[in-house]
Coordinates of C-alpha atoms (C1' of nucleotides) in Angstrom, one line a residue:
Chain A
X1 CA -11.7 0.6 -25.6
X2 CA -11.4 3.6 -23.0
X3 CA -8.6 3.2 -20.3
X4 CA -10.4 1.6 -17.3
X5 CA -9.9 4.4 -15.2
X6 CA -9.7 2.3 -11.9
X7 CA -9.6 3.4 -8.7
X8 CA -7.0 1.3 -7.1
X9 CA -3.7 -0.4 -8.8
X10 CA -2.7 -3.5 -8.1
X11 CA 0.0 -2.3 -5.6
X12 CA -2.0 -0.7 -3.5
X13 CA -4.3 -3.9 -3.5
X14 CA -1.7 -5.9 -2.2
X15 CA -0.2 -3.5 0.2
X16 CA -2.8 -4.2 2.9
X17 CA -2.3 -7.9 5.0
X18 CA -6.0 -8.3 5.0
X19 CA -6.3 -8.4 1.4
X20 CA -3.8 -10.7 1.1
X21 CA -4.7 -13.2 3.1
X22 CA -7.8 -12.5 1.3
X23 CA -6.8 -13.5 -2.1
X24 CA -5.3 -16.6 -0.6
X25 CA -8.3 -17.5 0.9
X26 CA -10.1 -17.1 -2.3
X27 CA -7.6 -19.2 -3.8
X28 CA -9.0 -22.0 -2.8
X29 CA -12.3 -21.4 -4.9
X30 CA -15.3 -19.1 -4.5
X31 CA -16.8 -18.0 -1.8
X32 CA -19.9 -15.6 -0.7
X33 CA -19.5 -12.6 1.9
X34 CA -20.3 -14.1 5.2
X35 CA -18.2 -16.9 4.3
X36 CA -15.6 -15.4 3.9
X37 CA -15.6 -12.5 6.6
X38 CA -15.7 -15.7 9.1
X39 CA -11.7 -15.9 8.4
X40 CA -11.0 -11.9 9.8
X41 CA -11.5 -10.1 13.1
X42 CA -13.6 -7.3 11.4
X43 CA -17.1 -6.6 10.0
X44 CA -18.5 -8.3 7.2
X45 CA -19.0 -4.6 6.2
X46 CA -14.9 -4.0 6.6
X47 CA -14.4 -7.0 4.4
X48 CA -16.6 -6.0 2.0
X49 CA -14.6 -3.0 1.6
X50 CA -11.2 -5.2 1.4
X51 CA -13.3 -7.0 -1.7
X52 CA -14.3 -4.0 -3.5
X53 CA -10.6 -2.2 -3.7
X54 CA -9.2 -5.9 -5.0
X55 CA -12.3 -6.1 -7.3
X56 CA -11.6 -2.7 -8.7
X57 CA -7.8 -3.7 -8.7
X58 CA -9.2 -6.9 -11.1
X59 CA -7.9 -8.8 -8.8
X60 CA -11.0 -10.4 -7.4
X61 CA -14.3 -11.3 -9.4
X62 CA -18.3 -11.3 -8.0
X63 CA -21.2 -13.3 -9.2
X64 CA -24.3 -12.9 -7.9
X65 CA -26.1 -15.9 -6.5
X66 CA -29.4 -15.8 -5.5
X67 CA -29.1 -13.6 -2.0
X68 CA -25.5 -13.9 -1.9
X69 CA -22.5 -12.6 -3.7
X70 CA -19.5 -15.2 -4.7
X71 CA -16.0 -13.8 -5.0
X72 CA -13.3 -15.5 -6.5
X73 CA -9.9 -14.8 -7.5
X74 CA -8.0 -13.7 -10.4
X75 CA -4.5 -13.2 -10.4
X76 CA -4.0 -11.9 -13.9
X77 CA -3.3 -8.4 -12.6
X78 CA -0.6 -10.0 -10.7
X79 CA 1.0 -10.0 -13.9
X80 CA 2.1 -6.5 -13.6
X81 CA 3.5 -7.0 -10.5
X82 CA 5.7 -9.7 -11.9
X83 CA 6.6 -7.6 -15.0
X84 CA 7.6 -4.8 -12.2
X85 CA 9.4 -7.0 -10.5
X86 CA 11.3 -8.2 -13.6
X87 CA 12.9 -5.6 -13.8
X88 CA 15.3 -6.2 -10.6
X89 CA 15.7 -9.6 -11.8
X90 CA 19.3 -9.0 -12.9
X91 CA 20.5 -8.4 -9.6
X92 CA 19.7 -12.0 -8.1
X93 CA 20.5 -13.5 -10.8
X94 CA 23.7 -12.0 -10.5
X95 CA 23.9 -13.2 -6.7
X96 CA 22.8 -16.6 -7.3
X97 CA 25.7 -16.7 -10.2
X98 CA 27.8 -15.4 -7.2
X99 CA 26.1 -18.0 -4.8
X100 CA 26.7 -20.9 -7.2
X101 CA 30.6 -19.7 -8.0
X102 CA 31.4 -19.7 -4.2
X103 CA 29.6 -22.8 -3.2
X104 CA 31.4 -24.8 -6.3
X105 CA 34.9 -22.8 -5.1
X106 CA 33.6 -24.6 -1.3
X107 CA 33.3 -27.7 -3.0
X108 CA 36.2 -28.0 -4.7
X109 CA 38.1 -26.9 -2.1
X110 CA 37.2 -29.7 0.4
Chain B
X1 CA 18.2 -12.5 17.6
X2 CA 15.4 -9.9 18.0
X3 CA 12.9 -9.2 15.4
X4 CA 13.7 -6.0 13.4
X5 CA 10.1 -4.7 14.1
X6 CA 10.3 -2.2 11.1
X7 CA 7.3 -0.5 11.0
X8 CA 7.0 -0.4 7.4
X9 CA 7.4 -3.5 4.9
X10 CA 7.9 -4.1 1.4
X11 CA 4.5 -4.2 0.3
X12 CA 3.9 -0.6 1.7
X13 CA 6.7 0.4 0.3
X14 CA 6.0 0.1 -3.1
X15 CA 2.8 0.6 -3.0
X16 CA 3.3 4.6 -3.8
X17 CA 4.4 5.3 -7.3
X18 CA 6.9 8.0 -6.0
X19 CA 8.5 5.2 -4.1
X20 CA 8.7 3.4 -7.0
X21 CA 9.9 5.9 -9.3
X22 CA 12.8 6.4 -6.5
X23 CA 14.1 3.2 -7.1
X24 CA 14.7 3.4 -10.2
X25 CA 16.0 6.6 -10.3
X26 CA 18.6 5.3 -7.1
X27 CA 18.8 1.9 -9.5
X28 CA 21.2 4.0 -11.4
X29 CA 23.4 4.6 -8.9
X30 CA 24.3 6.2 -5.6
X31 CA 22.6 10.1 -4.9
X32 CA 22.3 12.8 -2.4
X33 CA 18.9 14.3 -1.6
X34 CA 19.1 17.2 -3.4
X35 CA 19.7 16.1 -6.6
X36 CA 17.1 13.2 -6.1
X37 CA 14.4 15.9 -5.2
X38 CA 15.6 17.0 -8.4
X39 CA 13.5 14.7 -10.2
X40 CA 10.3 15.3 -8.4
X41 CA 7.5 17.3 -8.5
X42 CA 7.6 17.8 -4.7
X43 CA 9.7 19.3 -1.6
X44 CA 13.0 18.1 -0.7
X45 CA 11.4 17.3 2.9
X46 CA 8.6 15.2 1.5
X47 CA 11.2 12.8 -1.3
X48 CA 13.4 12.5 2.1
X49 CA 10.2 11.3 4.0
X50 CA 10.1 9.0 1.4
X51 CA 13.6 7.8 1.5
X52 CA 13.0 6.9 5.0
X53 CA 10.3 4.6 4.4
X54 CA 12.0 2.9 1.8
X55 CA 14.7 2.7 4.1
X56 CA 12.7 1.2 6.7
X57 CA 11.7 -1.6 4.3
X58 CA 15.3 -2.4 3.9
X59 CA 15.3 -1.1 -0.1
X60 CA 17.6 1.8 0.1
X61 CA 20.3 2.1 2.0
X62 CA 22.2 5.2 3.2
X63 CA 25.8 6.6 3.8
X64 CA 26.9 10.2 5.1
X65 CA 29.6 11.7 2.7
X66 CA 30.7 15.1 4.2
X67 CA 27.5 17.1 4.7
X68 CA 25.4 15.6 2.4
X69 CA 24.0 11.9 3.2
X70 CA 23.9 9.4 -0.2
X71 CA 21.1 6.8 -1.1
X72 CA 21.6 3.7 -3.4
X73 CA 19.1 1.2 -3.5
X74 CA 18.9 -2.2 -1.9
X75 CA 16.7 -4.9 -3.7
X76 CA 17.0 -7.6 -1.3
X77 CA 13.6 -7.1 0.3
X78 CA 12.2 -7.4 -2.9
X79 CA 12.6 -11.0 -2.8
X80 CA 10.1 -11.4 -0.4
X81 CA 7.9 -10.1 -2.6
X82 CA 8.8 -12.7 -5.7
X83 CA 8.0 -15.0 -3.2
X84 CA 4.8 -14.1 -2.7
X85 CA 4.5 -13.6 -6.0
X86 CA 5.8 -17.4 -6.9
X87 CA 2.8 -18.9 -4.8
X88 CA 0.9 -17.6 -7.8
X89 CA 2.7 -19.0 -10.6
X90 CA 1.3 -21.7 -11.3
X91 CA -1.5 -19.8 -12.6
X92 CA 0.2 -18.4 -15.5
X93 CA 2.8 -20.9 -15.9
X94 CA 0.5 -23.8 -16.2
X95 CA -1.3 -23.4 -20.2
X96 CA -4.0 -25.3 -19.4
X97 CA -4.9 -23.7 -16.5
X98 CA -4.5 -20.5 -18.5
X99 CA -6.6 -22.1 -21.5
X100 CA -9.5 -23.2 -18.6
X101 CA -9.7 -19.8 -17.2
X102 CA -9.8 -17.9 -20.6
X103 CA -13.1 -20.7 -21.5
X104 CA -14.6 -20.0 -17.8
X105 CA -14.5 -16.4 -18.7
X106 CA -16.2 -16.5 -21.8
X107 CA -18.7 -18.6 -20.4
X108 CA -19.7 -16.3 -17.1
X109 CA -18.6 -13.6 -18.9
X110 CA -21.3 -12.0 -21.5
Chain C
dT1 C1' 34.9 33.5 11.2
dT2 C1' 31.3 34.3 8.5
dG3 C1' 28.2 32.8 5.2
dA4 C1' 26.2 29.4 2.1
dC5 C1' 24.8 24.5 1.5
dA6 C1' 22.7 19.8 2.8
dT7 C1' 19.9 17.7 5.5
dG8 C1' 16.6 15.8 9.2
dA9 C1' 13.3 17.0 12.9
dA10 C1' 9.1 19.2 14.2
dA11 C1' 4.8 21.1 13.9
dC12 C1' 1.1 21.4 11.2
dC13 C1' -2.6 20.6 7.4
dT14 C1' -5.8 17.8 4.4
dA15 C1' -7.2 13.8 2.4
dA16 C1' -7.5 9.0 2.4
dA17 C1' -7.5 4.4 4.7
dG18 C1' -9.6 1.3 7.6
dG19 C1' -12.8 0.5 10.7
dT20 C1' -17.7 0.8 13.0
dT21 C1' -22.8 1.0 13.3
dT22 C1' -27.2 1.8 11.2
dC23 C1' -30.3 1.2 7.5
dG24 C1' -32.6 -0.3 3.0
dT25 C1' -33.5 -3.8 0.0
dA26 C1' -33.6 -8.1 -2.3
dT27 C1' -34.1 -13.0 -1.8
dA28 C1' -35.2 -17.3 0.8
dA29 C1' -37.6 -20.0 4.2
dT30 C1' -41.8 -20.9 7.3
Chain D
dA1 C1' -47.6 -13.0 4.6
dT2 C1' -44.2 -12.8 7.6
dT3 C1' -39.8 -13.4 9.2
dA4 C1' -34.9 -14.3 8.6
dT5 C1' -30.7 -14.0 5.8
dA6 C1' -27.2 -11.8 2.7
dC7 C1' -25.5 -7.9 1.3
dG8 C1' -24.1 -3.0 0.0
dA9 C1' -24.7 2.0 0.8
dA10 C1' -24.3 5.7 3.9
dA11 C1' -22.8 8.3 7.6
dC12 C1' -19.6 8.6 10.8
dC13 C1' -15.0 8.2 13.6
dT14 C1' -9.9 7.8 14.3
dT15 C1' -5.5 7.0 12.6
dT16 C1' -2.2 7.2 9.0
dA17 C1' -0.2 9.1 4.6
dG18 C1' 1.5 12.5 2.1
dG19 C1' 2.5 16.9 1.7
dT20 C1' 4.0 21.8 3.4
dT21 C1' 6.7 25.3 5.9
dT22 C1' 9.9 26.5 9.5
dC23 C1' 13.9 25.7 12.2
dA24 C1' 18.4 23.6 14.1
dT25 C1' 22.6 21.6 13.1
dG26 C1' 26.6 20.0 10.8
dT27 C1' 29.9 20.8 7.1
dC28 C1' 32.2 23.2 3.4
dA29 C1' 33.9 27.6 1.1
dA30 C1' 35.7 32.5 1.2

DNA sequence: TTGACATGAAACCTAAAGGTTTCGTATAAT
DNA sequence: ATTATACGAAACCTTTAGGTTTCATGTCAA
């Protein structure tokens, strides 16, 4: 299969509030334009934007319903966020260690 | 205490894949500018422009040695964004959900 | 003390982000 | 058949992002 070739990366997706709070909104299940541009202080047309950069990010999906348009979420492409983010895991993990050692040190102490 | 007001977050921050590639570079350790810009395909003045907004999210942190002024990085503020990231976790870390959304997909899918 | 080096600030440019309004078109309701 | 609804596309505007070049300043080396 050819490389999807997207337009917008899942970083950039989430780097906007908006978006954010859309993909939490559409958490709770699927939901058509107007419905959903209710929740912001912009243009359905603005939000329609929002949804088409976390669309092309894979982060959202459309079905077409009748007149209207459903969105839901995905958060698989989160996943590469979380594998990023893996990366740096070492360091809390190191600080919890730390964490635990000088709260058990507290502890014993008392 | 007052609110730090940074004018650029986290999520910003990492949105750009220079910033990103920054990090990792400083992951290794301590730098000056000039042998950061080093590593990129760009001015001096633009990888500094981005070592201020990286240090306005709170990820790099820097130090004045002499005339030259050293970055390291600073992963803290990435927590925030694991736990943003841990709302979503049940997606991926509950099978069946996992299982249900790989049927749904089929089913809406072709 | 003179010159080279390290760096940030400033002014500037272009493209992209985020928003608006207007319009066209498909679907639903009367 | 006509009117209302749901939506995206297009054109447009303003601000921000990301980059450049130039300049001023502080520090080190000769």
């Amino acid at each position: 299969m050819a490389a999807p070739a997207q337009k917008h990366d899942v970083f950039q997706a989430i780097a906007d509030p908006t978006r954010r709070k859309l993909l939490q909104l559409l958490d709770q299940g699927e939901m058509p334009v107007t419905a959903i541009s209710g929740h912001f202080p912009m243009s359905r047309t603005a939000v329609s934007k929002h949804l088409r950069i976390l669309a092309d990010a894979g982060l959202v999906k459309e079905r077409k319903v009748g007149r209207e348009t459903r969105y839901r979420m995905d958060p698989d492409p989160l996943l590469e966020l979380k594998r990023w983010l893996s990366y740096y895991e070492r360091y809390w993990e190191n600080k919890m260690a730390a964490l635990k050692r000088y709260v058990e040190s507290q502890d014993s102490g008392k």
